[in-house]
Structure formats: C-alpha cells, structure tokens
Coordinates of C-alpha atoms and ligand atoms in Angstrom, one line a residue:
X19 CA -1.4 -2.4 2.7
X20 CA -1.0 0.6 5.1
X21 CA 0.9 3.7 5.9
X22 CA 3.0 4.2 8.7
X23 CA 4.6 7.7 9.9
X24 CA 6.4 8.1 12.7
X25 CA 8.6 11.2 13.8
X26 CA 11.0 12.0 17.3
X27 CA 11.7 15.5 18.9
X28 CA 9.3 17.9 18.7
X29 CA 7.4 19.0 20.8
X30 CA 3.8 18.3 19.4
X31 CA 4.4 14.6 17.9
X32 CA 1.3 13.6 17.2
X33 CA -0.6 16.8 15.6
X34 CA 2.4 16.0 12.8
X35 CA 1.6 12.3 12.6
X36 CA -1.7 13.5 12.6
X37 CA -0.6 15.9 9.6
X38 CA 1.4 12.5 7.4
X39 CA -1.4 10.7 8.1
X40 CA -4.3 13.0 5.6
X41 CA -1.0 11.6 3.0
X42 CA -0.9 8.4 3.8
X43 CA -5.3 7.5 3.6
X44 CA -4.6 6.3 0.0
X45 CA -3.0 2.6 1.5
X46 CA -5.4 2.4 3.7
X47 CA -8.9 4.0 4.2
X48 CA -10.2 1.2 7.7
X49 CA -8.6 2.2 10.7
X50 CA -6.3 5.1 11.7
X51 CA -3.9 5.6 15.3
X52 CA -1.6 7.5 16.7
X53 CA 0.4 6.4 19.4
X54 CA 2.6 8.9 21.0
X55 CA 6.1 8.7 23.9
X56 CA 8.8 10.0 25.1
X57 CA 9.6 13.5 26.8
X58 CA 6.5 16.2 28.2
X59 CA 3.9 12.7 27.9
X60 CA 3.1 9.0 28.5
X61 CA 2.3 6.8 26.1
X62 CA -0.7 7.4 25.1
X63 CA -3.0 5.5 22.4
X64 CA -5.8 7.0 20.0
X65 CA -7.6 4.7 17.6
X66 CA -10.6 5.1 15.0
X67 CA -12.2 3.3 12.8
X68 CA -12.9 4.6 9.4
X69 CA -11.6 7.8 8.2
X70 CA -8.8 9.9 9.7
X71 CA -10.7 13.4 9.8
X72 CA -13.7 12.2 10.5
X73 CA -12.4 9.6 13.4
X74 CA -9.3 11.4 15.2
X75 CA -10.6 14.7 16.2
X76 CA -7.9 17.5 16.3
X77 CA -7.8 18.4 20.2
X78 CA -8.3 14.9 21.4
X79 CA -4.8 14.6 19.0
X80 CA -3.7 18.2 20.8
X81 CA -3.7 16.8 23.9
X82 CA -1.7 13.5 23.3
X83 CA 1.5 15.2 24.5
X84 CA 5.4 13.1 24.0
X85 CA 8.2 14.4 22.0
X86 CA 8.0 10.7 20.0
X87 CA 5.1 9.7 17.2
X88 CA 3.9 7.1 15.3
X89 CA 1.3 6.4 12.9
X90 CA -0.9 4.1 11.0
X91 CA -3.9 3.8 8.0
X92 CA -5.0 0.3 7.5
X93 CA -6.8 -1.3 5.4
X94 CA -7.5 -5.0 5.8
X95 CA -8.7 -8.6 4.6
X96 CA -12.5 -9.5 5.5
X97 CA -12.6 -10.5 9.0
X98 CA -10.7 -8.4 10.4
X99 CA -11.7 -5.1 10.6
X100 CA -12.4 -4.7 14.1
X101 CA -10.4 -1.4 16.4
X102 CA -8.7 -4.2 18.4
X103 CA -6.9 -4.4 14.8
X104 CA -6.5 -0.8 14.2
X105 CA -3.4 0.2 15.1
X106 CA -0.3 1.4 16.0
X107 CA 0.0 -1.0 19.1
X108 CA 0.7 -0.1 22.3
X109 CA 1.5 -2.6 25.2
X110 CA 3.5 -1.9 28.7
X111 CA 6.6 -4.5 29.9
X112 CA 9.1 -5.6 31.9
X113 CA 11.3 -2.8 30.9
X114 CA 8.4 -0.4 29.6
X115 CA 6.2 -0.1 26.1
X116 CA 6.4 -0.8 22.8
X117 CA 4.0 1.1 20.2
X118 CA 4.3 -1.4 16.2
X119 CA 3.4 0.4 13.3
X120 CA 3.3 -2.0 10.0
X121 CA 3.1 -2.1 6.2
X122 CA 3.5 -6.0 5.6
X123 CA 2.5 -8.8 5.8
X124 CA 4.2 -11.7 7.5
X125 CA 3.9 -15.1 5.8
X126 CA 5.4 -17.4 8.8
X127 CA 3.2 -15.2 11.4
X128 CA 0.3 -18.6 11.7
X129 CA 4.2 -20.3 12.8
X130 CA 5.5 -17.7 15.3
X131 CA 2.5 -16.9 16.8
X132 CA 1.5 -21.0 17.6
X133 CA 5.1 -20.8 19.1
X134 CA 3.9 -17.5 21.3
X135 CA 0.7 -19.4 21.7
X136 CA 2.8 -22.6 23.4
X137 CA 4.8 -20.8 24.8
X138 CA 1.9 -19.5 28.0
X139 CA 1.6 -16.2 25.6
X140 CA -1.8 -14.5 25.0
X141 CA -3.0 -11.9 22.2
X142 CA -5.3 -9.1 22.0
X143 CA -5.6 -9.5 18.0
X144 CA -5.7 -10.9 15.9
X145 CA -3.3 -9.5 13.7
X146 CA 0.5 -10.8 12.6
X147 CA 2.0 -7.6 13.4
X148 CA 1.8 -8.6 17.7
X149 CA 3.9 -11.9 17.0
X150 CA 6.4 -8.7 16.4
X151 CA 5.7 -7.3 19.9
X152 CA 5.5 -10.2 21.8
X153 CA 9.0 -10.5 19.9
X154 CA 10.6 -7.9 21.1
X155 CA 8.9 -7.8 25.0
X156 CA 11.1 -11.2 24.7
X157 CA 14.7 -10.3 23.5
X158 CA 16.8 -9.9 26.2
X159 CA 18.7 -7.4 24.4
X160 CA 19.9 -4.1 26.4
X161 CA 19.2 -1.8 23.0
X162 CA 16.1 -0.9 21.7
X163 CA 17.8 -1.3 18.3
X164 CA 18.8 -5.2 19.4
X165 CA 15.8 -6.2 20.9
X166 CA 14.1 -4.8 17.4
X167 CA 17.0 -6.8 15.8
X168 CA 16.6 -10.6 18.1
X169 CA 12.4 -10.2 17.7
X170 CA 13.0 -9.9 13.1
X171 CA 15.4 -13.0 12.9
X172 CA 13.1 -15.5 11.8
X173 CA 10.6 -13.2 10.2
X174 CA 9.5 -14.1 6.7
X175 CA 7.1 -12.1 4.6
X176 CA 7.2 -7.9 4.0
X177 CA 7.4 -5.5 6.6
X178 CA 8.1 -1.9 7.1
X179 CA 7.6 -1.0 10.0
X180 CA 8.0 2.5 13.0
X181 CA 8.1 1.2 16.8
X182 CA 8.4 3.5 20.0
X183 CA 10.2 1.2 22.6
X184 CA 11.0 3.5 25.4
X185 CA 11.6 7.5 24.1
X186 CA 13.4 5.3 21.3
X187 CA 11.8 5.5 17.8
X188 CA 12.8 2.6 14.9
X189 CA 12.8 2.3 11.4
X190 CA 13.4 -1.1 9.6
X191 CA 12.3 -3.0 6.6
X192 CA 12.7 -6.2 6.0
X193 CA 15.4 -7.8 3.9
X194 CA 14.1 -8.1 0.5
X195 CA 12.5 -5.0 0.4
X196 CA 8.9 -5.4 -0.9
X197 CA 7.0 -1.7 0.9
X198 CA 9.3 1.0 0.9
X199 CA 9.5 3.8 3.5
X200 CA 11.6 6.9 3.7
X201 CA 13.8 8.8 6.3
X202 CA 13.1 13.1 6.5
X203 CA 14.1 15.6 8.8
X204 CA 11.8 18.4 10.1
X205 CA 14.3 20.8 11.2
X206 CA 16.2 18.8 14.0
X207 CA 13.9 16.1 14.1
X208 CA 14.2 12.6 12.1
X209 CA 10.3 11.7 10.3
X210 CA 10.5 8.2 8.9
X211 CA 6.7 7.8 6.5
X212 CA 5.7 5.3 4.0
X213 CA 6.0 8.0 0.5
X214 CA 7.2 11.1 1.1
X215 CA 4.6 13.6 0.0
X216 CA 3.4 12.8 4.3
X217 CA 7.1 14.2 4.4
X218 CA 5.6 16.9 1.8
X219 CA 2.9 17.9 4.5
X220 CA 4.5 18.7 7.3
X221 CA 7.7 20.6 5.7
X222 CA 10.0 17.5 6.1
X223 CA 12.5 17.3 3.6
X224 CA 13.4 13.7 2.2
X225 CA 17.0 12.2 3.5
X226 CA 17.1 9.0 2.0
X227 CA 14.7 5.6 2.0
X228 CA 15.8 3.0 4.7
X229 CA 17.7 0.4 3.4
X230 CA 16.6 -3.3 2.9
X231 CA 17.2 -5.3 6.0
X232 CA 18.0 -2.0 7.9
X233 CA 17.0 -0.6 10.9
X234 CA 17.6 2.4 12.3
X235 CA 16.8 4.0 15.6
X236 CA 16.7 7.4 16.3
X237 CA 17.3 9.3 20.5
X238 CA 18.7 12.1 22.5
X239 CA 21.8 10.4 21.4
X240 CA 22.1 11.0 17.6
X241 CA 20.8 8.0 14.7
X242 CA 22.3 5.0 14.3
X243 CA 21.7 2.4 11.6
X244 CA 23.3 -1.6 11.8
X245 CA 22.5 -4.2 9.0
X246 CA 21.5 -6.9 11.9
X247 CA 19.3 -9.8 9.3
X248 CA 20.8 -11.8 6.6
X249 CA 20.8 -10.3 3.1
X250 CA 18.9 -11.3 0.7
X251 CA 18.0 -10.3 -2.8
X252 CA 15.9 -6.8 -3.0
X253 CA 12.3 -7.9 -4.7
X254 CA 10.5 -4.8 -4.5
X255 CA 6.7 -4.2 -5.5
X256 CA 6.3 -3.6 -8.5
X257 CA 2.5 -2.6 -7.8
X258 CA 3.6 0.2 -5.5
X259 CA 4.3 1.9 -9.0
X260 CA 1.2 0.7 -10.5
X261 CA -1.3 0.9 -8.5
X262 CA -0.3 1.7 -4.7
X263 CA 1.5 5.6 -4.1
X264 CA 0.8 8.5 -5.0
X265 CA 2.1 9.6 -7.8
X266 CA 3.3 12.5 -6.4
X267 CA 5.1 10.0 -3.7
X268 CA 9.1 9.0 -4.5
X269 CA 8.7 5.6 -3.4
X270 CA 11.6 3.0 -3.8
X271 CA 13.7 6.7 -4.2
X272 CA 11.9 6.5 -7.5
X273 CA 9.1 9.1 -9.3
X274 CA 5.6 7.5 -8.8
X275 CA 4.5 10.1 -12.0
X276 CA 8.0 9.2 -14.1
X277 CA 7.1 5.0 -14.0
X278 CA 3.7 5.6 -14.0
X279 CA 3.5 7.9 -16.9
X280 CA 6.4 6.1 -18.5
X281 CA 4.2 3.0 -18.2
X282 CA 1.2 3.9 -20.2
X283 CA 3.7 4.9 -23.2
X284 CA 4.7 1.3 -23.2
X285 CA 1.5 0.2 -23.2
X286 CA 0.5 2.6 -26.0
X287 CA 3.4 1.2 -28.3
X288 CA 2.2 -2.5 -27.2
X289 CA -1.1 -1.9 -27.9
X290 CA -1.9 0.8 -29.8
X291 CA -6.0 1.4 -30.4
X292 CA -6.1 2.3 -34.1
X293 CA -8.8 5.0 -35.0
X294 CA -10.0 5.9 -31.9
X295 CA -10.5 9.4 -30.8
X296 CA -9.4 10.3 -27.5
X297 CA -7.4 8.5 -24.3
X298 CA -9.4 8.6 -20.9
X299 CA -8.2 7.7 -18.1
X300 CA -10.0 5.7 -14.3
X301 CA -9.4 8.1 -12.1
X302 CA -7.8 9.2 -9.9
X303 CA -4.6 5.8 -9.8
X304 CA -4.4 5.9 -13.2
X305 CA -4.5 9.3 -14.2
X306 CA 0.1 9.4 -15.0
X307 CA -0.7 6.4 -17.1
X308 CA -3.4 7.8 -19.6
X309 CA -1.8 11.0 -20.4
X310 CA 1.6 9.2 -20.4
X311 CA -0.8 6.7 -23.3
X312 CA -2.2 10.3 -25.1
X313 CA 1.2 11.1 -25.2
X314 CA 2.8 8.7 -26.7
X315 CA -0.3 8.1 -29.4
X316 CA -0.7 11.3 -29.9
X317 CA -4.5 11.2 -28.8
X318 CA -6.1 13.8 -27.1
X319 CA -6.4 13.2 -23.3
X320 CA -9.9 14.2 -21.6
X321 CA -11.4 13.9 -18.5
X322 CA -14.6 11.4 -19.8
X323 CA -15.0 10.0 -15.7
X324 CA -15.7 12.1 -13.0
X325 CA -14.6 10.6 -9.6
X326 CA -16.3 11.4 -6.4
X327 CA -14.2 12.0 -4.1
X328 CA -16.2 11.1 -0.6
X329 CA -15.5 8.4 -2.0
X330 CA -12.7 6.0 -0.6
X331 CA -11.6 3.0 -3.0
X332 CA -13.4 0.5 -4.1
X333 CA -11.9 -2.6 -3.1
X334 CA -11.3 -1.0 0.6
X335 CA -15.2 -2.8 0.5
X336 CA -14.5 -5.7 2.7
X337 CA -17.9 -7.5 1.1
X338 CA -18.7 -8.0 -2.7
X339 CA -21.8 -6.6 -2.1
X340 CA -20.6 -3.0 -1.0
X341 CA -18.3 -2.9 -4.0
X342 CA -21.0 -3.4 -6.5
X343 CA -22.8 -1.1 -4.8
X344 CA -20.4 1.7 -4.8
X345 CA -19.0 1.3 -8.8
X346 CA -21.6 4.0 -9.1
X347 CA -21.7 6.0 -6.0
X348 CA -17.4 6.4 -7.1
X349 CA -17.9 7.3 -10.4
X350 CA -20.2 8.9 -13.5
X351 CA -19.3 9.8 -17.3
X352 CA -19.6 13.0 -19.4
X353 CA -22.1 13.0 -21.9
X354 CA -21.2 14.8 -23.9
X355 CA -16.9 13.4 -24.0
X356 CA -17.9 10.5 -24.5
X357 CA -21.1 10.5 -27.2
X358 CA -20.6 8.6 -30.1
X359 CA -17.0 8.3 -29.9
X360 CA -14.3 5.6 -29.7
X361 CA -12.9 5.9 -26.9
X362 CA -9.8 4.5 -25.3
X363 CA -10.5 3.7 -21.4
X364 CA -7.1 3.4 -19.6
X365 CA -6.7 1.6 -16.4
X366 CA -3.5 0.2 -13.8
X367 CA -5.0 -3.2 -13.3
X368 CA -8.0 -5.5 -13.4
X369 CA -7.9 -7.3 -10.1
X370 CA -11.8 -9.2 -10.5
X371 CA -13.0 -7.0 -13.1
X372 CA -16.2 -6.0 -11.0
X373 CA -15.5 -1.7 -11.5
X374 CA -14.5 -2.2 -14.3
X375 CA -17.5 -4.1 -16.0
X376 CA -19.5 -1.2 -14.0
X377 CA -17.8 1.6 -15.6
X378 CA -17.6 -0.4 -19.1
X379 CA -20.9 0.0 -19.0
X380 CA -20.9 3.4 -17.7
X381 CA -19.5 4.7 -20.4
X382 CA -21.5 2.5 -23.2
X383 CA -24.3 4.1 -21.7
X384 CA -22.9 7.2 -22.1
X385 CA -22.8 7.5 -25.7
X386 CA -19.4 5.7 -26.7
X387 CA -19.3 4.1 -30.1
X388 CA -16.6 2.0 -28.9
X389 CA -14.7 1.0 -25.7
X390 CA -11.0 0.1 -26.2
X391 CA -9.7 -1.8 -22.4
X392 CA -5.8 -1.0 -22.2
X393 CA -4.1 -2.1 -18.6
X394 CA -1.0 -0.6 -17.4
X395 CA 0.1 -3.7 -15.6
X396 CA 0.1 -6.8 -16.6
X397 CA -2.7 -10.1 -16.0
X398 CA -2.6 -10.5 -12.2
X399 CA -2.9 -14.2 -12.2
X400 CA -2.1 -14.9 -8.5
X401 CA -2.2 -13.8 -4.9
X402 CA -0.1 -11.0 -3.4
X403 CA 1.2 -12.5 0.1
X404 CA 2.7 -10.1 0.6
X405 CA 0.3 -7.1 1.7
X406 CA -2.0 -6.6 -1.0
X407 CA -5.1 -7.4 -0.7
X408 CA -6.2 -9.9 -3.3
X409 CA -5.4 -13.8 -1.7
X410 CA -8.0 -15.5 -3.2
X411 CA -7.0 -17.2 -6.5
X412 CA -10.8 -17.2 -7.6
X413 CA -12.2 -13.9 -7.0
X414 CA -8.8 -12.7 -9.5
X415 CA -10.8 -12.8 -13.4
X416 CA -7.3 -13.6 -15.5
X417 CA -5.9 -15.9 -12.6
X418 CA -8.8 -18.1 -14.0
X419 CA -10.2 -16.8 -17.7
X420 CA -7.7 -16.0 -21.3
X421 CA -7.2 -12.2 -21.9
X422 CA -10.8 -12.5 -24.4
X423 CA -12.8 -14.1 -22.4
X424 CA -12.3 -11.3 -20.2
X425 CA -12.8 -9.0 -22.6
X426 CA -16.5 -10.8 -23.2
X427 CA -17.0 -10.4 -19.9
X428 CA -16.1 -6.5 -19.4
X429 CA -18.2 -5.7 -23.1
X430 CA -15.5 -4.0 -24.3
X431 CA -14.0 -4.2 -28.1
X432 CA -10.8 -4.5 -27.9
X433 CA -8.6 -5.1 -24.4
X434 CA -4.8 -4.8 -23.8
X435 CA -3.1 -6.1 -21.0
X436 CA 0.6 -3.8 -20.6
X437 CA 3.6 -6.9 -21.1
X438 CA 5.1 -8.7 -18.3
X439 CA 8.7 -7.2 -19.4
X440 CA 7.7 -4.2 -20.2
X441 CA 5.9 -3.6 -17.8
X442 CA 9.2 -4.3 -15.4
X443 CA 11.1 -1.9 -18.5
X444 CA 8.8 0.9 -17.3
X445 CA 9.8 1.7 -13.8
X446 CA 12.2 3.0 -12.6
X447 CA 15.5 0.8 -11.8
X448 CA 14.3 -2.0 -13.4
X449 CA 14.1 -4.4 -14.3
X450 CA 15.6 -6.1 -12.3
X451 CA 14.7 -6.6 -8.2
X452 CA 11.0 -6.6 -7.9
X453 CA 8.2 -8.8 -6.9
X454 CA 5.9 -9.8 -9.3
X455 CA 5.1 -12.5 -7.8
X456 CA 1.3 -12.0 -8.6
X457 CA 1.3 -10.6 -12.1
X458 CA 4.2 -14.0 -13.2
X459 CA 4.4 -16.8 -10.3
X460 CA 7.5 -16.1 -9.5
X461 CA 7.3 -15.7 -5.7
X462 CA 10.1 -14.9 -3.7
X463 CA 9.4 -16.9 -1.1
X464 CA 7.4 -20.2 -1.0
X465 CA 4.1 -19.9 -0.5
X466 CA 2.9 -19.9 3.3
X467 CA 1.2 -23.7 4.3
X468 CA -2.6 -22.2 4.8
X469 CA -2.6 -19.0 2.9
X470 CA -5.7 -18.7 4.2
X471 CA -4.7 -18.5 7.3
X472 CA -2.3 -15.5 6.2
X473 CA -5.8 -13.4 5.7
X474 CA -6.5 -13.3 10.1
X475 CA -3.9 -10.9 9.4
X476 CA -3.2 -7.5 8.7
X477 CA -3.1 -7.7 5.2
X478 CA -1.6 -4.4 4.9
Ligands
LIG30 P1 -11.8 -4.2 -11.2 O1 -12.5 -3.4 -11.8 O2 -12.8 -4.9 -9.6 O3 -10.6 -5.6 -10.9 O4 -11.2 -3.2 -10.2 C1 -10.0 -3.0 -10.8 C2 -9.9 -1.5 -10.4 O5 -9.1 -1.6 -8.5 C3 -8.6 -0.6 -10.4 O6 -9.4 0.7 -11.2 C4 -7.1 0.0 -10.0 O7 -7.1 0.9 -9.4 C5 -8.1 -0.9 -8.3 N1 -7.3 -1.6 -7.7 C6 -6.1 -2.5 -7.6 N2 -5.7 -3.1 -7.0 C7 -5.8 -3.3 -5.7 C8 -6.2 -3.4 -4.7 N3 -5.8 -3.7 -4.7 N4 -7.1 -2.0 -4.1 C9 -8.1 -1.6 -3.9 N5 -7.4 -1.3 -5.6 C10 -7.9 -2.0 -6.4

C-alpha cells in the first residue's frame, strides 16, 4: 500500500507535499519522496528510505523550488525495499520530464514490461509503476492528459496516480477504482491525496473524489477532466475501511470512522461474547471497531493494550523474523485492566496470525481469565493482487485452517469473525461495488499468470 499527494500552483509546493505526506505515513513506511517542477524551479526529486520525519529534511525540502509537487509514501513486498524503488519516479524524455507516484498494483505489469524491453526500453527499478513512465514517454499525443490516457490503455489492475508532465499536474484512477484519491483546494491551488486527512493537515478543503476511470489535469489554463478508459464495474477495496485508511479520513467519499464503528456494532450482533467484562482494541487500527462493539454490547471499553507509537505497522517489516520481534516492542498489556477479567479483544483482521498470537499470550500473562477474540472483517483466505502485501496464500492463516483451528493456534477461548455479508452491509454505500476478493475469492480480474512475478512490483 502507498500514499500519494499532489499540489499545483503553490510557491511552496514541496513543503506542502512534505506536510501532506505526514498524514499518509500510515500507508507506507518503507520509503518516501517528493518531486517538484513548474514555475520557479527545475524538476528535482528527493527520496529516502524509512520515515518522512527521519529522512526528508525540512531544509532540503524547502530548497526545492517550483510550484508543482507530488509526493509518495511506500511499502512494498520482500526484496524490493531499495532506494531505486522509492517514488515518485522522475525521468526525462523528448518532451521534457515526467514524474509519477502510484498507489496500487498493475496486474499485467510483467507483460507490459516485457513488451517494452523487447522494444529496447531499459528500466532503472523493479517497480510495476515504471512501465507507466515508459508508456507516457512513448505516446505521440500532444496534451499531457492525452499522453496519460494513451499510456493507461490496456493497463490492468489497481492504480491511483499523481503525475507531473511538464508543468501540468494530473491525477487518475483506474476504471474499477480500487484505491481512493480525493481532490481538494487550498486557496486557488488544486490538491490531490489518497485520503482526506492529508488535505486537513495542509489546510485544504475537500472538493470531490476522482472518479473511476477519470483523468484530471491542472495547468495555467485551469482544470480539465476526461474519462478516456473503458467503463468497468466499481471495485473499491473494502479493506480500506477495515484497516488501511485513517479513521479521521473520508475515503471513497465516506467517513472511515463511521464505517469502522458500524463494522464493530455488526460484529457484536453477529458474534456476542456473553458474560464478558470488558472490550478492548488492538490499537490503533481497531479502535473504532472496538468502540462500536462495546457500544452495541453495552460493555465498557478499556485501554488494555498500549501501543508504542515510535514503532511502525508490524507488517511493514519485510521479513517474518523482523515481524516476530516487533510485537513485543510495539505493544504492552495493562495488567490492572486485565487481571482476573473475561475480555473481548477486537482486532480488524487476522492475516498471518503472528501478531495476534503474540498479543493473546501477552494478554493472558497479564492475568486475563478468558480471552474472546472478535474480528471486524471476514477471514482473509486469498492473496490481494491489487495493492495489499499478502500475495502468498501459504502465509494466510485462514486460507489453511478452520476458525476452530485458528482459535487453537491463537490460544483464545473463543474466536468470532464478521460474516462477509455483515462486512459488506456495514460499509457505506455497500454492499455492492466493493472488491472483497481476499475474503471471498471473487476476483474482479483473472489472477495474474504468475502471481510470484507480481512481487517484483511496487506492491503499494
Ligand atoms: P497477524 O496476527 O500477524 O495476522 O496480524 C494482524 C494485524 O495486522 C492486525 O492487527 C491488523 O490490523 C494488521 N494488518 C492487517 N493487514 C495488514 C497489512 N496488509 N499490512 C499491515 N498490517 C496489517
């Protein structure tokens, strides 16, 4: 998963991108970058591995002139965590320069890349997103939006992108609209971001979502919108509401907090925990769902797990060994809350089971009498080919075990997941129009010919 940001027509565009990226750090903590171009500057990029606060220095960003800027936060799959793969990408071509930041996964990137390589193209990264740069450069169309439209024909999969071509800023979403992308306004400047919380931090107001299959172009003459791609059915990622997006954001035009609380309330109806004393969340991503569960079941909501905020999301460790060690570094249990109690532990999802198993052991050793685990999504039984880093079925605990078996592995007294219908009926504008492939096996596209090859991709 990744976060993307763009701003047009601001004298301090790089600084605004920098600020916006702080609110998109949760979408990727492996690398980050900013590109500037436009009036008052020549195209420049700065990139770093790790967190924005550690790697993107204010003085360096402030020295990046130009009134157009895009930014990116990234996490990827194993093996591709290198600075070459940090985004935004910046390249020169016959008509000037192109910069691009991508959230999603292109499922036919292997084929597209092979075609380009057969034609003599050379690549500087292992990212799927780089094929888009080449395709833009190859287009003989004259306007930036027509070049981008050309480039996107025949590209399959998930992409929300912000692009600079010359002095024009473009924003686009794939025709199924897997990943969010919102447009805002800061004074007279157009702003684009994966989530509305990144508009809030820079003081921008929300204008609207970028539509599925839409390209928006912003330049000196104003804002233009085209819909050049063949229409497809909506397939918004339901996991954005379950886990990824921040609860203070609106994604796909709807409040994440509202969705998550409703997921929790529905979970309480479907999977009550009779006789329990209290409810707690696995912070932070399940806070809102746990509040919904507590409200609905009329149980007190307690803070029984404390999260160390100086440690990133556990999954964002590329190796299993790294993930294991991080559980204890990241969480600790509050013994005074748990001792002698029958507790409901609410989490938004179980993927590999690694974190959850460690947490259950921690909660028990803090003195909990009974641990009833409730999950505000359905069992994840399949890989995601559209931007979430779970490509390997063998790693998914629910792909390989029944709910009872999982309960045994985790060491809980009971385990209850939200049903697929319950999940889809709880999210705003559901139940239709969502991608739930990782839960249901209902993939909107044929799976990629070689899913392992997808791992070379951006995975963001
Ligand atoms: P595990 O017990 O190892 O399956 O980890 C479950 C935890 O990972 C839950 O607390 C989720 O909030 C979180 N999680 C779920 N999906 C992802 C993901 N794609 N990337 C990072 N963390 C995730």
